[in-house]
PDB file of C-alpha atoms in Angstrom:
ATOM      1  CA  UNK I1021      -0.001 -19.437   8.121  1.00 67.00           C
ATOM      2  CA  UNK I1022       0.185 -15.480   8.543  1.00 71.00           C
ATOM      3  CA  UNK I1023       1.787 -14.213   4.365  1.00 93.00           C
ATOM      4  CA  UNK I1024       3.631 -11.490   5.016  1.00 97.00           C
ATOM      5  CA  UNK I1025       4.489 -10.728   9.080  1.00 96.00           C
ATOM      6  CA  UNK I1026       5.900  -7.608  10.855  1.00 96.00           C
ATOM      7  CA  UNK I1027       7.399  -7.576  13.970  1.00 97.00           C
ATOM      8  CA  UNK I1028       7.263  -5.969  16.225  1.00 97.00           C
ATOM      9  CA  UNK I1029       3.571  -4.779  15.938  1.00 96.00           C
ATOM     10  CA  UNK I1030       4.435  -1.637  18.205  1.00 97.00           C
ATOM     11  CA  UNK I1031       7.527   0.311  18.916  1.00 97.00           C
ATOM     12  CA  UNK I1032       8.203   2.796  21.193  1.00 98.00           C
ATOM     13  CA  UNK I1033      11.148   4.410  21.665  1.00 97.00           C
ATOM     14  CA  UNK I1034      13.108   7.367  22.268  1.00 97.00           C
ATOM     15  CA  UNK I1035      14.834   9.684  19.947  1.00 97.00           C
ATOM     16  CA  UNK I1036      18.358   8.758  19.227  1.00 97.00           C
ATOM     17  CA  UNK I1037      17.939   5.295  19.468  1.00 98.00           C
ATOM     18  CA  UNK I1038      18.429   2.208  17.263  1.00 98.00           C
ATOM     19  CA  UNK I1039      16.310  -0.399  16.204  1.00 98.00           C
ATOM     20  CA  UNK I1040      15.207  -2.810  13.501  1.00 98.00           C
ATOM     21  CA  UNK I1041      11.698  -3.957  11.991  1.00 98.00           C
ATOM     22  CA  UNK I1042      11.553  -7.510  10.522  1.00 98.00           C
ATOM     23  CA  UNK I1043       9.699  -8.710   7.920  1.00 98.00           C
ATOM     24  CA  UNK I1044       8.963 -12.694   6.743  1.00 97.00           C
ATOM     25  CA  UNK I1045       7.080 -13.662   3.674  1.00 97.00           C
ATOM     26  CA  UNK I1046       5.846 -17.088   2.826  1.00 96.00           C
ATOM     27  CA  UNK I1047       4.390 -16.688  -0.328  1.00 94.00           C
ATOM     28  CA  UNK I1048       7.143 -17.659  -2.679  1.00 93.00           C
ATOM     29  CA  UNK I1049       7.271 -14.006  -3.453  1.00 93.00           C
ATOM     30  CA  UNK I1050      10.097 -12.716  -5.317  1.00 92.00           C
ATOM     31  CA  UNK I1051      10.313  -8.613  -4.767  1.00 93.00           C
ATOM     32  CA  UNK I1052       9.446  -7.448  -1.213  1.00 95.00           C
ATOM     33  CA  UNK I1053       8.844  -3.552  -0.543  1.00 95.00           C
ATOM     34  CA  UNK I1054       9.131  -1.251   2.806  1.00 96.00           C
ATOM     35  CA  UNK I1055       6.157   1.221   2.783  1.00 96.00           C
ATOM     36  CA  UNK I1056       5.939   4.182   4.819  1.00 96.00           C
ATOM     37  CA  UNK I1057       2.749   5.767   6.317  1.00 96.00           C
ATOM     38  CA  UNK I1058       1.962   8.968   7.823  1.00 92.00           C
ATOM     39  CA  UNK I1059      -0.539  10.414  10.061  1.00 89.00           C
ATOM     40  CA  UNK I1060      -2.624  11.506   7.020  1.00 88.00           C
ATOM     41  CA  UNK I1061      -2.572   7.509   6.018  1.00 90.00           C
ATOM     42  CA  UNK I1062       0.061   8.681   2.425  1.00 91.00           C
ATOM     43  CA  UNK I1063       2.132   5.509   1.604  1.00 94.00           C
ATOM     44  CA  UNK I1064       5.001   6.259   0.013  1.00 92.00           C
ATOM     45  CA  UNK I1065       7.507   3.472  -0.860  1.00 93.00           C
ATOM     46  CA  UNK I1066      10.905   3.265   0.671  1.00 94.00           C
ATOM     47  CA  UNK I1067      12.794   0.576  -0.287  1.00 93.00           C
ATOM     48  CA  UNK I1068      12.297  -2.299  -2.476  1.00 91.00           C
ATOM     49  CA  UNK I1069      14.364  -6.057  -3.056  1.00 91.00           C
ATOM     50  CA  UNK I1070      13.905  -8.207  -5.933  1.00 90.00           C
ATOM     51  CA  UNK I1071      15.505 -11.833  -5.261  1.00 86.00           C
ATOM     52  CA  UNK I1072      17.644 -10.241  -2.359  1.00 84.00           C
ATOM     53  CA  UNK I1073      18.796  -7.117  -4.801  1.00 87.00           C
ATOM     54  CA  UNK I1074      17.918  -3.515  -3.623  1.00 88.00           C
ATOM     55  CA  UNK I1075      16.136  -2.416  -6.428  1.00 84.00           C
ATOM     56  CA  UNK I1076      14.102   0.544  -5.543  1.00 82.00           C
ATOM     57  CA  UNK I1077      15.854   3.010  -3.141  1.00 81.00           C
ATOM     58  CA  UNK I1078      13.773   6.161  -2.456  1.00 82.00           C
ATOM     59  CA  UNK I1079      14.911   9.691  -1.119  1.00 80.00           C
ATOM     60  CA  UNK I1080      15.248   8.414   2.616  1.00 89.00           C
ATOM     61  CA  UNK I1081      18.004   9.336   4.866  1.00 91.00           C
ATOM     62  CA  UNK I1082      20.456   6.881   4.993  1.00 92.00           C
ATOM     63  CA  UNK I1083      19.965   6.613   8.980  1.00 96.00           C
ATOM     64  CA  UNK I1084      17.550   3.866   7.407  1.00 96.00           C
ATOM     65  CA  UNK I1085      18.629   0.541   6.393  1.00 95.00           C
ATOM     66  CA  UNK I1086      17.449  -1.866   4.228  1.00 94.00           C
ATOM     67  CA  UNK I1087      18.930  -5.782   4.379  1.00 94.00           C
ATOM     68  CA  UNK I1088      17.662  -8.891   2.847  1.00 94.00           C
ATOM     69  CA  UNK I1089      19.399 -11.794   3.829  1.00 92.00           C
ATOM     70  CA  UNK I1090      17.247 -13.973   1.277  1.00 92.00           C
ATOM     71  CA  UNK I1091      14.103 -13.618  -0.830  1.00 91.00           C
ATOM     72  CA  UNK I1092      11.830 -14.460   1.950  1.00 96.00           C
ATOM     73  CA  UNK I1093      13.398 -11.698   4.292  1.00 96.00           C
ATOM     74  CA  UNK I1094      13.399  -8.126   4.557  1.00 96.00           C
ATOM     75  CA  UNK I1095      14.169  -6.178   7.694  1.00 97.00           C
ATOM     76  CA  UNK I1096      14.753  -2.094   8.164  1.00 97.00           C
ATOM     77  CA  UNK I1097      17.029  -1.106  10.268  1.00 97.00           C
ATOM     78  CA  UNK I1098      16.607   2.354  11.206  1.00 97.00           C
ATOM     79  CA  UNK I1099      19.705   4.051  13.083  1.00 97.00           C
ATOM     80  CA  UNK I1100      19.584   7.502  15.392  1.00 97.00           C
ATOM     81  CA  UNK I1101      15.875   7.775  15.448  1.00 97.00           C
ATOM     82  CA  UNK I1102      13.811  11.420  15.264  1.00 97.00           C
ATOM     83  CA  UNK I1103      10.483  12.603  15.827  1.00 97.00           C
ATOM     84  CA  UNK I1104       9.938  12.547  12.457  1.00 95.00           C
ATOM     85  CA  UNK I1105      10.117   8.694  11.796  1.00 96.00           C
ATOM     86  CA  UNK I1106       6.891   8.256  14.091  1.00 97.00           C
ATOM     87  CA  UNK I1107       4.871   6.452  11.293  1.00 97.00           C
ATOM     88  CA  UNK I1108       3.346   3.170  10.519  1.00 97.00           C
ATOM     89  CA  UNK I1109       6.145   1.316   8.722  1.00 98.00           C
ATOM     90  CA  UNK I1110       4.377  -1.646   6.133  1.00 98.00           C
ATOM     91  CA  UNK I1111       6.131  -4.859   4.399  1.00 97.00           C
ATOM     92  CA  UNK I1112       5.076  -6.020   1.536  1.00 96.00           C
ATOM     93  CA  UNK I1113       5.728  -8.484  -1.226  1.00 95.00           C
ATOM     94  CA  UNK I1114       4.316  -9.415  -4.756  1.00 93.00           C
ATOM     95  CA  UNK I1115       5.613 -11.010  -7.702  1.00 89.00           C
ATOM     96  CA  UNK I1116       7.714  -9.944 -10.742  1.00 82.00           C
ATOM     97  CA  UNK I1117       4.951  -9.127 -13.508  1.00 72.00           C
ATOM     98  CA  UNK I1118       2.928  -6.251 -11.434  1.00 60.00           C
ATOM     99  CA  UNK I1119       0.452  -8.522  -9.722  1.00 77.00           C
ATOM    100  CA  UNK I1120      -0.983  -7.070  -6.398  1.00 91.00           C
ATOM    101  CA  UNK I1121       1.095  -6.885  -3.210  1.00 94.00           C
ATOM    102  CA  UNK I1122       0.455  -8.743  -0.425  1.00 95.00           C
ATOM    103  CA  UNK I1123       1.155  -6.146   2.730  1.00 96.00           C
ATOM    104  CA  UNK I1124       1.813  -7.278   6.597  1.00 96.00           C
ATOM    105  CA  UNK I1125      -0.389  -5.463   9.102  1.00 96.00           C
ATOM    106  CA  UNK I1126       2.143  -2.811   9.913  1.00 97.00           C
ATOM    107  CA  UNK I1127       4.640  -1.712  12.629  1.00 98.00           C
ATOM    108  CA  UNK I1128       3.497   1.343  14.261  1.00 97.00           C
ATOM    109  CA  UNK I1129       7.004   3.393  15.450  1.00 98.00           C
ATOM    110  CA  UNK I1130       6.271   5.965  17.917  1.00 97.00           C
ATOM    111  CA  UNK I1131       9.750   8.330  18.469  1.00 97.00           C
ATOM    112  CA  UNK I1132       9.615   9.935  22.125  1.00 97.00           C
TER     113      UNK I1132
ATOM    114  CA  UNK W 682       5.692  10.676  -6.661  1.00 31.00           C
ATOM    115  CA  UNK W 683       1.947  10.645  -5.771  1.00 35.00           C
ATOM    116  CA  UNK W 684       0.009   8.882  -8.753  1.00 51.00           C
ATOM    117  CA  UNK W 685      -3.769   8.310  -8.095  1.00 56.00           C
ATOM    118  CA  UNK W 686      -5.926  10.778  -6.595  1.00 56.00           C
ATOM    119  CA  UNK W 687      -8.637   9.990  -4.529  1.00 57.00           C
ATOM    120  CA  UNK W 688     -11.694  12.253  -5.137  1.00 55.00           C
ATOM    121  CA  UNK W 689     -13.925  12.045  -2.923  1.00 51.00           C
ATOM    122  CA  UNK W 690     -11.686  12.182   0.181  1.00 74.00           C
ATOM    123  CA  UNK W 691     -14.390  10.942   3.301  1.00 86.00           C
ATOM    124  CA  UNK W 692     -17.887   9.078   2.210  1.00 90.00           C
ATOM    125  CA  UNK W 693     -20.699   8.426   4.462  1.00 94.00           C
ATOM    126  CA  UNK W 694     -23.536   6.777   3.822  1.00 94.00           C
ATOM    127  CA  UNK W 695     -26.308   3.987   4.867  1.00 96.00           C
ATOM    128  CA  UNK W 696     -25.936   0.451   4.572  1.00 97.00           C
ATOM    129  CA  UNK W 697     -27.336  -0.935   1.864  1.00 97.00           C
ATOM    130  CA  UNK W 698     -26.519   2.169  -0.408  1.00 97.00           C
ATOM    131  CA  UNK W 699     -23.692   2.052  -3.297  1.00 96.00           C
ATOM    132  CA  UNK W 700     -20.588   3.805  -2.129  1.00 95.00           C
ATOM    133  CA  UNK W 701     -18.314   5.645  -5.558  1.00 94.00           C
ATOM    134  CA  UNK W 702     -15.109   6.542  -5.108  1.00 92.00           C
ATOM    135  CA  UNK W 703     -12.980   8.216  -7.693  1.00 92.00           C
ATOM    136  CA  UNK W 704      -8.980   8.259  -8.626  1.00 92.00           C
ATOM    137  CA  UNK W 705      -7.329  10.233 -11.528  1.00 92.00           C
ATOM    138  CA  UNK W 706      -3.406   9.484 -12.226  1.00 92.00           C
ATOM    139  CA  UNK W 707      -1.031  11.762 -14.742  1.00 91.00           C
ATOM    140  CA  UNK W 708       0.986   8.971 -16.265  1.00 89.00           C
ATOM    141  CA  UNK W 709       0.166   6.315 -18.678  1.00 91.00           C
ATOM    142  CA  UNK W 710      -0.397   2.672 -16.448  1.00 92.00           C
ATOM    143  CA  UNK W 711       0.295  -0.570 -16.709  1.00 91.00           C
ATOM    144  CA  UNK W 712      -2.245  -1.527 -14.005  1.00 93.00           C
ATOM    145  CA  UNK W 713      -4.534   0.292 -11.928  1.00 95.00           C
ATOM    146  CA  UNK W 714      -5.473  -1.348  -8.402  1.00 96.00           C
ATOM    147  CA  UNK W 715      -7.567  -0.788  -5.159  1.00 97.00           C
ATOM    148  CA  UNK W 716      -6.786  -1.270  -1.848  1.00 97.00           C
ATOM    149  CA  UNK W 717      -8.417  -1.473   1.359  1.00 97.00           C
ATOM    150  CA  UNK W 718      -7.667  -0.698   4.696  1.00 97.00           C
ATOM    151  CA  UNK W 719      -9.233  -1.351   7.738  1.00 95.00           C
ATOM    152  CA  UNK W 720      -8.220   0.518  11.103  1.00 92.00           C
ATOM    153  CA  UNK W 721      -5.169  -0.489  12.503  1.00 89.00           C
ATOM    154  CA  UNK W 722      -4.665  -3.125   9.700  1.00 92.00           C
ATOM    155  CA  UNK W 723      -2.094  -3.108   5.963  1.00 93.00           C
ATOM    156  CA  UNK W 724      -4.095  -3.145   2.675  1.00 96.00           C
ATOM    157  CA  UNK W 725      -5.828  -6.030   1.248  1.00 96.00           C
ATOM    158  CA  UNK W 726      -5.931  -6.017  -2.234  1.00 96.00           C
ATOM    159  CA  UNK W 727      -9.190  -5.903  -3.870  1.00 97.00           C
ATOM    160  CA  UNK W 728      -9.083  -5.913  -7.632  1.00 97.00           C
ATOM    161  CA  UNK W 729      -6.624  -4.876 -10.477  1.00 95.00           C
ATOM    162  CA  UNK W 730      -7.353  -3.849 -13.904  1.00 96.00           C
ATOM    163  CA  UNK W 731      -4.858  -3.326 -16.462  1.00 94.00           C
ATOM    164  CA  UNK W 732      -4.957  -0.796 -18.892  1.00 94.00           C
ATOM    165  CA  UNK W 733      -6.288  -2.672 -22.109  1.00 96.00           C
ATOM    166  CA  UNK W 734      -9.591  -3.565 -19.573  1.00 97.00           C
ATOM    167  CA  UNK W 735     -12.106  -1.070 -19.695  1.00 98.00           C
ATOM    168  CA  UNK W 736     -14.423  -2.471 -16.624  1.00 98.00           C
ATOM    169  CA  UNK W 737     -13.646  -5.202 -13.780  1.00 97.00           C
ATOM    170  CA  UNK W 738     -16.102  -6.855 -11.305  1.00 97.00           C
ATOM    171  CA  UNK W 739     -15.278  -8.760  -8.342  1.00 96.00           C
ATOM    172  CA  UNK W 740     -18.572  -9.402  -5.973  1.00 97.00           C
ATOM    173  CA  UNK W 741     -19.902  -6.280  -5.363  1.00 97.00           C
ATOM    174  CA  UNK W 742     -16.862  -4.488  -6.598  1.00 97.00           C
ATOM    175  CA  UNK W 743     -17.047  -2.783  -9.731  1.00 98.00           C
ATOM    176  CA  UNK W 744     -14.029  -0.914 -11.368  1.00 98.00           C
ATOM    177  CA  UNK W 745     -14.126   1.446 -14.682  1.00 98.00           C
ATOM    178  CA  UNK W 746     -10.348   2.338 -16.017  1.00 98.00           C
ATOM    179  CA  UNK W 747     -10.549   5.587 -18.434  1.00 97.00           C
ATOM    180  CA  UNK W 748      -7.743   5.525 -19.562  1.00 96.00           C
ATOM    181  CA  UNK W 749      -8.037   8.993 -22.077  1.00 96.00           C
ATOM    182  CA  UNK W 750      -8.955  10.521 -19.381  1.00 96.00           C
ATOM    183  CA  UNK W 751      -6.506   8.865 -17.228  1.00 95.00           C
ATOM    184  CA  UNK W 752      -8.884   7.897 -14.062  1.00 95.00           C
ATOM    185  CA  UNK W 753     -10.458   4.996 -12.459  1.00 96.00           C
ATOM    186  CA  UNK W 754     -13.193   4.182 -10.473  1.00 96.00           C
ATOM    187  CA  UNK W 755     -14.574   1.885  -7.847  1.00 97.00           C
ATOM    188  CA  UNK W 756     -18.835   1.181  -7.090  1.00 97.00           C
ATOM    189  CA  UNK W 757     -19.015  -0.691  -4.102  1.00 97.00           C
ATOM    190  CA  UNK W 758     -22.736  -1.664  -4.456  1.00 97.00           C
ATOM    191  CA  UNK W 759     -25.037  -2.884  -1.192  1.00 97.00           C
ATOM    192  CA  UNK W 760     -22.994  -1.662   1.033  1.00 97.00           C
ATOM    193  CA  UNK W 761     -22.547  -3.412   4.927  1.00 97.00           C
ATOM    194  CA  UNK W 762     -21.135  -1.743   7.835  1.00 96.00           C
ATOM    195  CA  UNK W 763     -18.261  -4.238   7.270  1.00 96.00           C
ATOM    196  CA  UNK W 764     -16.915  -2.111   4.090  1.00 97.00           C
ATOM    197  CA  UNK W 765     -16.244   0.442   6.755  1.00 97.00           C
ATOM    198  CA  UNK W 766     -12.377   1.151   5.743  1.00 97.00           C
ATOM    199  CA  UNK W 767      -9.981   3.323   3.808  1.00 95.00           C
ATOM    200  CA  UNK W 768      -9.586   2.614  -0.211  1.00 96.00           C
ATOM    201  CA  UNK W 769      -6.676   3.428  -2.004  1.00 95.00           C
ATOM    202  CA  UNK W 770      -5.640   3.360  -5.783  1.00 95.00           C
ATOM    203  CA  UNK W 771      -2.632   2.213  -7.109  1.00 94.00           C
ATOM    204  CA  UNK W 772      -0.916   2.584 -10.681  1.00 94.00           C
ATOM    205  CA  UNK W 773       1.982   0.501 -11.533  1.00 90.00           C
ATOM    206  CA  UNK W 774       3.859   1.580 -14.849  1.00 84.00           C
ATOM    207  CA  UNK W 775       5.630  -0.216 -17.310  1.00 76.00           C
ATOM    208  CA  UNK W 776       8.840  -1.901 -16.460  1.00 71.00           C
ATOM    209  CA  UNK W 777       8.435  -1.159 -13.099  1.00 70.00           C
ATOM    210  CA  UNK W 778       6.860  -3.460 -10.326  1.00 69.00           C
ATOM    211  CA  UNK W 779       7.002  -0.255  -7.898  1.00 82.00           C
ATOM    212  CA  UNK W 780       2.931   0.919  -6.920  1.00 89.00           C
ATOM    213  CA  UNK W 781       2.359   4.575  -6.674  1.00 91.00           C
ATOM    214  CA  UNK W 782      -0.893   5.165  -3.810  1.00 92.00           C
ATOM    215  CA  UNK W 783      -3.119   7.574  -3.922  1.00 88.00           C
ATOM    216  CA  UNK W 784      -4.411   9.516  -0.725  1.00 86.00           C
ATOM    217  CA  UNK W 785      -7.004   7.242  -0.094  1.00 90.00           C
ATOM    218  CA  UNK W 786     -10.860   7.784   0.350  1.00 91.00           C
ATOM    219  CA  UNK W 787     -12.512   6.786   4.459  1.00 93.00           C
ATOM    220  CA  UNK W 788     -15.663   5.382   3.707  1.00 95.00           C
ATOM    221  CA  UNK W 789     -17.801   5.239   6.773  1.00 96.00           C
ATOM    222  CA  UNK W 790     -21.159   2.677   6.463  1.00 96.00           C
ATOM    223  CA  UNK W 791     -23.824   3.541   9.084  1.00 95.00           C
ATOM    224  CA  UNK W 792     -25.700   0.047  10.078  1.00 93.00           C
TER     225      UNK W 792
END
């Protein structure tokens, strides 16, 4: 009955790989989001989908991904990984109307 | 860009005592909200006050919105070792459903 779920909950890989982060919600959310934290615990959004429409598309490299194949759905694919992605990557989902999010507990990416 | 800024940064204090935690912003809000974070673990939101509210409680939550002076803040009174966590503000503008965070504040209750 877990809301919003991540997997995987850890991911460890090394640099120049590829590999994806999904993301379920089962809240009858409409606009899911892809947060990104850093060591020093700074969120700053990524990407977001309203009804399976990118609708907020920050400054990231385009080595990541977005898709949502429905409402419900929102996965990051991230390709050629670097050091520098090392973070803790966080789903979330509200709805339209600026009520609170509802975020999963995180995948923590570690680049090696 | 960054909205809400944390102020203090790290809190320590005894259980039982009121924790205070500060966030200013530099645009005008729709909403105002506060997280919290436990280690290892996403938010959980705790509260949201929009920007015609002047003062939200929830519990032992209490929230002030200033909105002239374009800050926020949140009391957490009788505090247990269990509000051990990170707390983050959040502003959400107009026309946009995308949530600015703060830095957040690591509030540390000694049992």
């Amino acid at each position: 009955d877990t809301a919003v779920s991540q997997t995987p909950k850890y991911l460890v890989t090394q640099m120049g790989n590829d590999k994806s982060i999904k993301c379920e919600q089962n809240l009858g959310h409409d606009t899911m989001y892809w947060y990104k934290q850093d060591s020093k615990k700074f969120l700053k959004i990524m990407f977001s989908y309203n009804n399976k429409e990118l609708i907020i598309n920050e400054t990231v490299p385009n080595r990541f991904s977005p898709k949502s194949p429905d409402k419900a759905h929102l996965n990051l694919h991230i390709n050629s990984l670097e050091l520098g992605d090392s973070a803790v990557y966080f789903c979330a989902s509200s709805l339209t109307g600026n009520y609170g999010y509802t975020f999963g507990s995180g995948t923590r990416l570690t680049v090696v | 860009s960054q909205q809400g800024e944390e102020d203090p940064q790290a809190l320590s204090i005894q259980e039982g005592e009121n924790a205070t935690m500060n966030c200013s912003y530099k645009t005008s809000i729709n909403n105002l909200q506060w997280y919290r974070q436990n280690s290892g673990r996403g938010l959980v939101h705790l509260i949201l006050i929009r920007s015609n509210e002047r003062e939200k409680h929830s519990g032992r939550l209490r929230v002030t919105l200033d909105t002239s002076k374009k800050s926020s803040s949140l009391l957490i009174t009788a505090s247990r070792a269990a509000d051990t966590a990170s707390y983050f503000c959040a502003t959400a503008v107009y026309g946009n459903n995308r949530l600015a965070f703060g830095k957040g504040n690591q509030v540390v209750v000694i049992p």
